[in-house]
mmCIF file of C-alpha atoms and ligand atoms in Angstrom:
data_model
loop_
_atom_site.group_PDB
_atom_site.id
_atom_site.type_symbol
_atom_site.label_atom_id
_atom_site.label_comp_id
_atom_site.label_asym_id
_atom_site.label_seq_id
_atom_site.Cartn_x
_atom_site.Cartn_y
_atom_site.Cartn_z
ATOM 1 C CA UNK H 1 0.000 0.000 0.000
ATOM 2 C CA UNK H 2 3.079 2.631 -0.131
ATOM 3 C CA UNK H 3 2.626 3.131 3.437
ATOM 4 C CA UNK H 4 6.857 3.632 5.017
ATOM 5 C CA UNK H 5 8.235 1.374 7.763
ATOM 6 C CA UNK H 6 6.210 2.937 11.026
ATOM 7 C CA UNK H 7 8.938 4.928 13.412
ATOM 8 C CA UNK H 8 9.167 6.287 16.308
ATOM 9 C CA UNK H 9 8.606 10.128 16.750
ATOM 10 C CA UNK H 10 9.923 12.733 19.329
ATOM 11 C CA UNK H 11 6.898 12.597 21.716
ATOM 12 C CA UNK H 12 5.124 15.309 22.434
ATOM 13 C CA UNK H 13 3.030 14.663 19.397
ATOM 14 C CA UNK H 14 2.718 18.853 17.970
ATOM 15 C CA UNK H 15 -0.420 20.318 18.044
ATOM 16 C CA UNK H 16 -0.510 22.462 14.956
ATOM 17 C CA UNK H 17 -2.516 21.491 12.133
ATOM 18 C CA UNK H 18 0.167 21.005 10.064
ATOM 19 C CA UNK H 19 -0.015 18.536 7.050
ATOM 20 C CA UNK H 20 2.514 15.980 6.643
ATOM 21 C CA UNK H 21 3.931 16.997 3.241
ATOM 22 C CA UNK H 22 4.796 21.008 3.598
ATOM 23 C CA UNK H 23 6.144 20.913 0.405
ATOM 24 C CA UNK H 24 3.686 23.422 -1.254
ATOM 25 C CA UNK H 25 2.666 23.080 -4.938
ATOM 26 C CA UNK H 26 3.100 25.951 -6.664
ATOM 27 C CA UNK H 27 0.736 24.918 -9.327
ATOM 28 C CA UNK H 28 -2.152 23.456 -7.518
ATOM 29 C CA UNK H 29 -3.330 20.344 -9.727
ATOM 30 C CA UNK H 30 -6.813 19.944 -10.111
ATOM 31 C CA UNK H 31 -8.609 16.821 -8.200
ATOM 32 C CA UNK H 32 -10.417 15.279 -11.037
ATOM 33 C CA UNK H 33 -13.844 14.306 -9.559
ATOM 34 C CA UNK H 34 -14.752 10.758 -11.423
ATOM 35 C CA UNK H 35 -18.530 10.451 -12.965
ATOM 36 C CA UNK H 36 -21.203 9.311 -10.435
ATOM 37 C CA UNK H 37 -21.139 5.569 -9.502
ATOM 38 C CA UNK H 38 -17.546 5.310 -11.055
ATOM 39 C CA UNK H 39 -15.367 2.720 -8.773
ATOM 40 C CA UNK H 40 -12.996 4.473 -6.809
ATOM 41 C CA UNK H 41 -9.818 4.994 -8.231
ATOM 42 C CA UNK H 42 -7.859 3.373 -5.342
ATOM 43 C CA UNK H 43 -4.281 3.798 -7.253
ATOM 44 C CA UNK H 44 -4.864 7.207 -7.838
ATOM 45 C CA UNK H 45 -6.226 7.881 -4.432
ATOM 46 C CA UNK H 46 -2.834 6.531 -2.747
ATOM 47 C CA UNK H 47 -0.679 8.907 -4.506
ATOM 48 C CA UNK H 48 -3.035 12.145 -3.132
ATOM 49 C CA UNK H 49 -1.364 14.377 -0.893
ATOM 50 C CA UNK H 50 -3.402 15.769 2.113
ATOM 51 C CA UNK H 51 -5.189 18.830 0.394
ATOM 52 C CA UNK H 52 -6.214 17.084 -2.728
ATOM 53 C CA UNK H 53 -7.432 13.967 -0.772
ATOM 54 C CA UNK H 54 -9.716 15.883 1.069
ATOM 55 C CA UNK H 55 -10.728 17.760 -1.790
ATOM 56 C CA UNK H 56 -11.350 14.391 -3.669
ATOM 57 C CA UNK H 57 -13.021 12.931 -0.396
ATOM 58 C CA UNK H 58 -15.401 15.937 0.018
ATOM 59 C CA UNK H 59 -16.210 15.898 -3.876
ATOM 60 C CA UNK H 60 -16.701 11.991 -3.784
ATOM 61 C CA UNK H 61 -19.614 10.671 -5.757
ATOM 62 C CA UNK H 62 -18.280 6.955 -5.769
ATOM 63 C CA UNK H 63 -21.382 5.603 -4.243
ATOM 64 C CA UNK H 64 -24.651 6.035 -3.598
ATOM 65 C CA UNK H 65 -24.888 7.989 0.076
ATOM 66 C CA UNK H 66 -23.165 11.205 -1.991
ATOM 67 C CA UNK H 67 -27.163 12.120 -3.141
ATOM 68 C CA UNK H 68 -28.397 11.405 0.490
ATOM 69 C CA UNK H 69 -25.340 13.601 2.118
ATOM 70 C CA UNK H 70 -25.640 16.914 3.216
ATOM 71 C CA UNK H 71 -21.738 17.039 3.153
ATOM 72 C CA UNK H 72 -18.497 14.554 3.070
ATOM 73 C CA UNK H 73 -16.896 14.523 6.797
ATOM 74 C CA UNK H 74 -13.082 13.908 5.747
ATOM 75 C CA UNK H 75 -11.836 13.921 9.518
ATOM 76 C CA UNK H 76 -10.761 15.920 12.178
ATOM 77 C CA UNK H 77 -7.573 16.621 14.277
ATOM 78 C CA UNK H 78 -3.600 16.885 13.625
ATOM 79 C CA UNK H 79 -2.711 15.453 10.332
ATOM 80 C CA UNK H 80 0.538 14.612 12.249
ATOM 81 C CA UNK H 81 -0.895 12.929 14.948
ATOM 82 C CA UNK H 82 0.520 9.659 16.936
ATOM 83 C CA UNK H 83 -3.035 8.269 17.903
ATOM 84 C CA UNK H 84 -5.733 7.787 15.263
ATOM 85 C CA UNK H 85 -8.848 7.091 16.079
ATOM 86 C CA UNK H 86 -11.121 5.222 13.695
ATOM 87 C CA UNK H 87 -15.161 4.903 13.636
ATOM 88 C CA UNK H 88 -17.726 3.958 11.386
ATOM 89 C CA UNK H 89 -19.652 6.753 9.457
ATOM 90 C CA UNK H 90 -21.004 9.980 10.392
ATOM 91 C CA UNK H 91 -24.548 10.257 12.111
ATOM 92 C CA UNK H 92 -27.152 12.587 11.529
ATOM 93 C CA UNK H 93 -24.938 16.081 13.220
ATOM 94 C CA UNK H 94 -21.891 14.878 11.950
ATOM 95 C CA UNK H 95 -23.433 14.804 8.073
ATOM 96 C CA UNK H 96 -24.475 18.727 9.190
ATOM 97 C CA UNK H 97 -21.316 19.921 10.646
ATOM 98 C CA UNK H 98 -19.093 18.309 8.589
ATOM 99 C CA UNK H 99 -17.074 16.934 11.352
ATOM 100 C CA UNK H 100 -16.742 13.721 13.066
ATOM 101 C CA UNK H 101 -18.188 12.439 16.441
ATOM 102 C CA UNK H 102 -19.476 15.550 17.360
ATOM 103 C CA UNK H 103 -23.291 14.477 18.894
ATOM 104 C CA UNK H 104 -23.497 12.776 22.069
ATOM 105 C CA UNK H 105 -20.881 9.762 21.537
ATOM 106 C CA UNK H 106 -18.778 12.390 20.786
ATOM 107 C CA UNK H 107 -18.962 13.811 23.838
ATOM 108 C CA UNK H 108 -18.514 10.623 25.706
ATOM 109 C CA UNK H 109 -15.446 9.948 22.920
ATOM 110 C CA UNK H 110 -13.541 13.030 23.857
ATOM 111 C CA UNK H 111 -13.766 12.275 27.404
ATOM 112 C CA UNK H 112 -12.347 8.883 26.365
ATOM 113 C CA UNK H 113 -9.399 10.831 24.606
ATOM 114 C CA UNK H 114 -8.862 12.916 27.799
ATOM 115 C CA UNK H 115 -8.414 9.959 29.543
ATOM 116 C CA UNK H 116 -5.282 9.049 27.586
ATOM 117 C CA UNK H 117 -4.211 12.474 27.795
ATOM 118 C CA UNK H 118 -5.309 12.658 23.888
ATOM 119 C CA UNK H 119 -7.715 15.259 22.121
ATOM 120 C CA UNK H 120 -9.253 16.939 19.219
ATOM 121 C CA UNK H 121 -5.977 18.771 18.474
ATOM 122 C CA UNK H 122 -3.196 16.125 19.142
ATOM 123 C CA UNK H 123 -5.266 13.113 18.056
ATOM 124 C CA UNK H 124 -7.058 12.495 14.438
ATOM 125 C CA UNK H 125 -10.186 11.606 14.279
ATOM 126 C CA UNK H 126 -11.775 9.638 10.729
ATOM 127 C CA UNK H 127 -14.654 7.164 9.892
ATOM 128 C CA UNK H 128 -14.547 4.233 7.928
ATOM 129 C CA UNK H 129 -17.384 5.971 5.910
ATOM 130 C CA UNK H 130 -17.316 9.618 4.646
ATOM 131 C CA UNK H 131 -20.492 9.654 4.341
ATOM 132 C CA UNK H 132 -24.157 9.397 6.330
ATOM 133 C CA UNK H 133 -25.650 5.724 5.696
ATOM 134 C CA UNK H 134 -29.044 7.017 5.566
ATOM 135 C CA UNK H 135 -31.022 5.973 8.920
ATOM 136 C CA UNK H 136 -27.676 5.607 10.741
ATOM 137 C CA UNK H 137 -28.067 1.904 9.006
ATOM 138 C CA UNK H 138 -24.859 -0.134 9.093
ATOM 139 C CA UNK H 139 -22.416 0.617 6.024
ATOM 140 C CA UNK H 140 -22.624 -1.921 3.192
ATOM 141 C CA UNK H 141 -19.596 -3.754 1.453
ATOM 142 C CA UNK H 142 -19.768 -1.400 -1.735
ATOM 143 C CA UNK H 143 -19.977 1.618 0.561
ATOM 144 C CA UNK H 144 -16.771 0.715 2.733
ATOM 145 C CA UNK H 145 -15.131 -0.343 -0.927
ATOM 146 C CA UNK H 146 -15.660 2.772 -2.316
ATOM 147 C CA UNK H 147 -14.453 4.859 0.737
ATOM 148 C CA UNK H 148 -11.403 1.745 1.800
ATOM 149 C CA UNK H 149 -9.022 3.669 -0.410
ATOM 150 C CA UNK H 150 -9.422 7.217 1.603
ATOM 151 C CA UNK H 151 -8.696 5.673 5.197
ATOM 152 C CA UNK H 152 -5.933 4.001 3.720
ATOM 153 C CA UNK H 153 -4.248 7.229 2.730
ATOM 154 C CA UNK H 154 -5.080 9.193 5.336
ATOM 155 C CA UNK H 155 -2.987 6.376 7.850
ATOM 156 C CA UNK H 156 -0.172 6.394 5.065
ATOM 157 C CA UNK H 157 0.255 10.248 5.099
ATOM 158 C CA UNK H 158 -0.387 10.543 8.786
ATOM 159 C CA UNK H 159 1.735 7.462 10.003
ATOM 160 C CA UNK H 160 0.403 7.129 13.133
ATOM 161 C CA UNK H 161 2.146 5.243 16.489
ATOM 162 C CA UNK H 162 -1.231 3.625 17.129
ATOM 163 C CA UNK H 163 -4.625 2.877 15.768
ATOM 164 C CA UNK H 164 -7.827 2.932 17.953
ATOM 165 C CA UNK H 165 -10.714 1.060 16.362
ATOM 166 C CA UNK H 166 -14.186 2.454 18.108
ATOM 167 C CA UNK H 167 -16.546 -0.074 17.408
ATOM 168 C CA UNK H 168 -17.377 -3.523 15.982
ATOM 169 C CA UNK H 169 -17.774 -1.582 12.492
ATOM 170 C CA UNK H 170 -14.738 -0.105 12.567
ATOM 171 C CA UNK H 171 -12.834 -3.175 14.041
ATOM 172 C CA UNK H 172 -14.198 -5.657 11.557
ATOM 173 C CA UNK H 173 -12.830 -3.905 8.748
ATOM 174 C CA UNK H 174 -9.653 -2.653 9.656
ATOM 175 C CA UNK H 175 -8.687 -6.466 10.882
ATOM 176 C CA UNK H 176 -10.826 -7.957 7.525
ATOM 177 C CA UNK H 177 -12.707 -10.227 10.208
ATOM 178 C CA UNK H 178 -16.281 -10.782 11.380
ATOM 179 C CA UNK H 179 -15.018 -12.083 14.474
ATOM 180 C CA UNK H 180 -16.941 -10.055 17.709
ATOM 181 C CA UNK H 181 -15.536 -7.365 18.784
ATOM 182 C CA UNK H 182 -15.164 -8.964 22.495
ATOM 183 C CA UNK H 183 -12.717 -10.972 20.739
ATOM 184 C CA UNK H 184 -11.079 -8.554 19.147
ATOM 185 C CA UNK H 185 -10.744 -6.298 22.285
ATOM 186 C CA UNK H 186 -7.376 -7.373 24.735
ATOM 187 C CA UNK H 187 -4.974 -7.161 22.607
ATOM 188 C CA UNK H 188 -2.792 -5.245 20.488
ATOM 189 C CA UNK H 189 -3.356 -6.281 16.674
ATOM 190 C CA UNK H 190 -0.773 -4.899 13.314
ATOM 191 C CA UNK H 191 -2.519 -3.122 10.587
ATOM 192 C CA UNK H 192 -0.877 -3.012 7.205
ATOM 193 C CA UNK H 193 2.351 -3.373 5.462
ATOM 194 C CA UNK H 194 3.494 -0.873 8.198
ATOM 195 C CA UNK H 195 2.295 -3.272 11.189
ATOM 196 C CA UNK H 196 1.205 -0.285 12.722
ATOM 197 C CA UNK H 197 -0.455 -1.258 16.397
ATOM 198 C CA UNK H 198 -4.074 -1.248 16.544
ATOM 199 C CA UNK H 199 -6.047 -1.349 19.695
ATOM 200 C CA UNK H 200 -10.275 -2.246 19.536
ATOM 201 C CA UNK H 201 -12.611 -0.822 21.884
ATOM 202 C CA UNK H 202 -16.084 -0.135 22.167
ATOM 203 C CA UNK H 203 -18.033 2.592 20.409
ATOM 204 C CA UNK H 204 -18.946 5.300 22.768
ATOM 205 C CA UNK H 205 -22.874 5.068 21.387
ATOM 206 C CA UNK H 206 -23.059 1.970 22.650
ATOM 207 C CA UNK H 207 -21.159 2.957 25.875
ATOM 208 C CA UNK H 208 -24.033 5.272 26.260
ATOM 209 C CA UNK H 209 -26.308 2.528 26.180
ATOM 210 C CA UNK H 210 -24.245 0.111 28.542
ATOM 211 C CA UNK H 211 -22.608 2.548 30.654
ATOM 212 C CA UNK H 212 -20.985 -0.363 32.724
ATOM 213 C CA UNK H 213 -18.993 -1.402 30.224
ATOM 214 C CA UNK H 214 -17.074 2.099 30.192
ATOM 215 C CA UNK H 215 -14.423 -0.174 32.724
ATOM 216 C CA UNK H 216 -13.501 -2.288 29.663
ATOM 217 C CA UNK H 217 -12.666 0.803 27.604
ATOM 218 C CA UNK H 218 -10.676 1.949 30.625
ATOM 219 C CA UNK H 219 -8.979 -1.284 30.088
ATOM 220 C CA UNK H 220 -8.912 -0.776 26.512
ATOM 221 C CA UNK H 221 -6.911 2.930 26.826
ATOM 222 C CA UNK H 222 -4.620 1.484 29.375
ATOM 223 C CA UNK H 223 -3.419 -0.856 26.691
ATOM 224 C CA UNK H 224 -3.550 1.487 24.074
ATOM 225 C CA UNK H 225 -1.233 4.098 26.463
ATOM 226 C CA UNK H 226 0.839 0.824 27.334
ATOM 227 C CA UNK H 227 2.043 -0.102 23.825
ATOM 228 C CA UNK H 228 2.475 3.961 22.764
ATOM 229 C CA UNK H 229 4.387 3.982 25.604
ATOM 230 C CA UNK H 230 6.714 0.892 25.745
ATOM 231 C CA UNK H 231 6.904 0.951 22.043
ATOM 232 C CA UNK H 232 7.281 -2.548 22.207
ATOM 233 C CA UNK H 233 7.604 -5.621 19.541
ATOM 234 C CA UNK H 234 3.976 -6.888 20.141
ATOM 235 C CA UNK H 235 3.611 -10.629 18.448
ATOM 236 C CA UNK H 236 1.484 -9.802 15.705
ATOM 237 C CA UNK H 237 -1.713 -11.332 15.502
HETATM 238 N N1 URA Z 1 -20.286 7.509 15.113
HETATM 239 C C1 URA Z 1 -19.193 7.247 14.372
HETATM 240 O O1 URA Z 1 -18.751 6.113 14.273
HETATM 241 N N2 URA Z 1 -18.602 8.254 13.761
HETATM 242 C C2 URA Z 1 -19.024 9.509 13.868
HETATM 243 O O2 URA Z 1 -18.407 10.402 13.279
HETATM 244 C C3 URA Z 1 -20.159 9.768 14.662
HETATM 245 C C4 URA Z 1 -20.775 8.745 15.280
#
């Protein structure tokens, strides 16, 4: 996938939105916006730098949910960051604010970043989806196809020292498995040709539906925090 070897970085991770390549282009190249209900273009997506990915991603009409969409929701946070956090597709206020986890989960998901002394500004925030499933309904295969290539860059150009997976959604597809996600909590799983550490937890809507299960995403973060820290040679799974 073109993503380089994963390395450690001075800690602490900067908080300036700064993108990954500063290299300006003087000539800005034009994102070329494929017809509606085109497949996506992976190979072309993986050689986007920041601004024209999210300039493709918010132009997307790969699938279906563009016509339902009040707006793409490319992500949020430092494109430099060391933690990414990954969930499954905007809800109803993320599709009108344009950013992600922003309604109640949200809420409940930054205090979950506070906890590991992450937040809006230091961590990055995407969705598996860009876009609003209409109904909140679970993302289908040719949805997450179409949208597979963008996540994948965005982890390539942001090289982070950890991914969190929030949510079954989320976990399934970034570990290709339908295994349940209480198997897939516990330990510390490799994602891509980079092996970069990936940590599954709960999704902080369903968190606000089974409050006492917030003590397994303690668990979860302390993990998470543990193999940042210790930067350690994890078996892979
Ligand atoms: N749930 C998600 O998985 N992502 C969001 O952006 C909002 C709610």
């Amino acid at each position: 996938m073109g993503i380089e070897a994963w390395v450690r970085r001075a800690p602490p991770a900067g908080v300036e939105a700064v993108a990954p390549d500063p290299a300006p282009d003087p000539v800005p190249t034009p994102v070329p916006v494929p017809a509606p209900g085109a497949a996506t273009d992976t190979a072309a997506v993986a050689t986007l730098d920041w601004d024209a990915l999210r300039e493709r991603v918010l132009g997307c009409r790969d699938c279906e949910l563009h016509t339902s969409r009040t707006q793409a929701v490319f992500g949020v946070g430092n494109p430099d960051a060391d933690w990414l956090v990954v969930g499954e597709a905007p809800g109803a206020e993320e599709d009108r604010r344009g950013e992600p986890f922003v309604g109640r989960a949200g809420q409940l998901l930054d205090a979950i970043l506070r906890a590991a002394a992450q937040d809006r500004k230091t961590a990055y925030i995407a969705n598996i989806l860009k876009c609003r499933p209409p109904n909140n309904r679970d993302p289908n295969p040719d949805e997450i196809s179409c949208c597979q290539g963008y996540l994948a860059r965005q982890i390539a150009l942001i090289r982070p020292r950890l991914i969190l997976a929030v949510g079954r959604i989320a976990a399934q597809h970034l570990l290709a498995t339908d295994l349940p996600i209480g198997r897939l909590r516990g330990r510390v799983h490799r994602w891509g040709e980079a092996a970069i550490p990936l940590v599954v937890t709960y999704h902080p809507a369903y968190l606000l539906r089974s409050p006492s299960e917030k003590r397994k995403v303690w668990q979860d973060l302390q993990l998470a925090m543990q193999c940042e820290r210790e930067q350690v040679e994890v078996p892979m799974q």
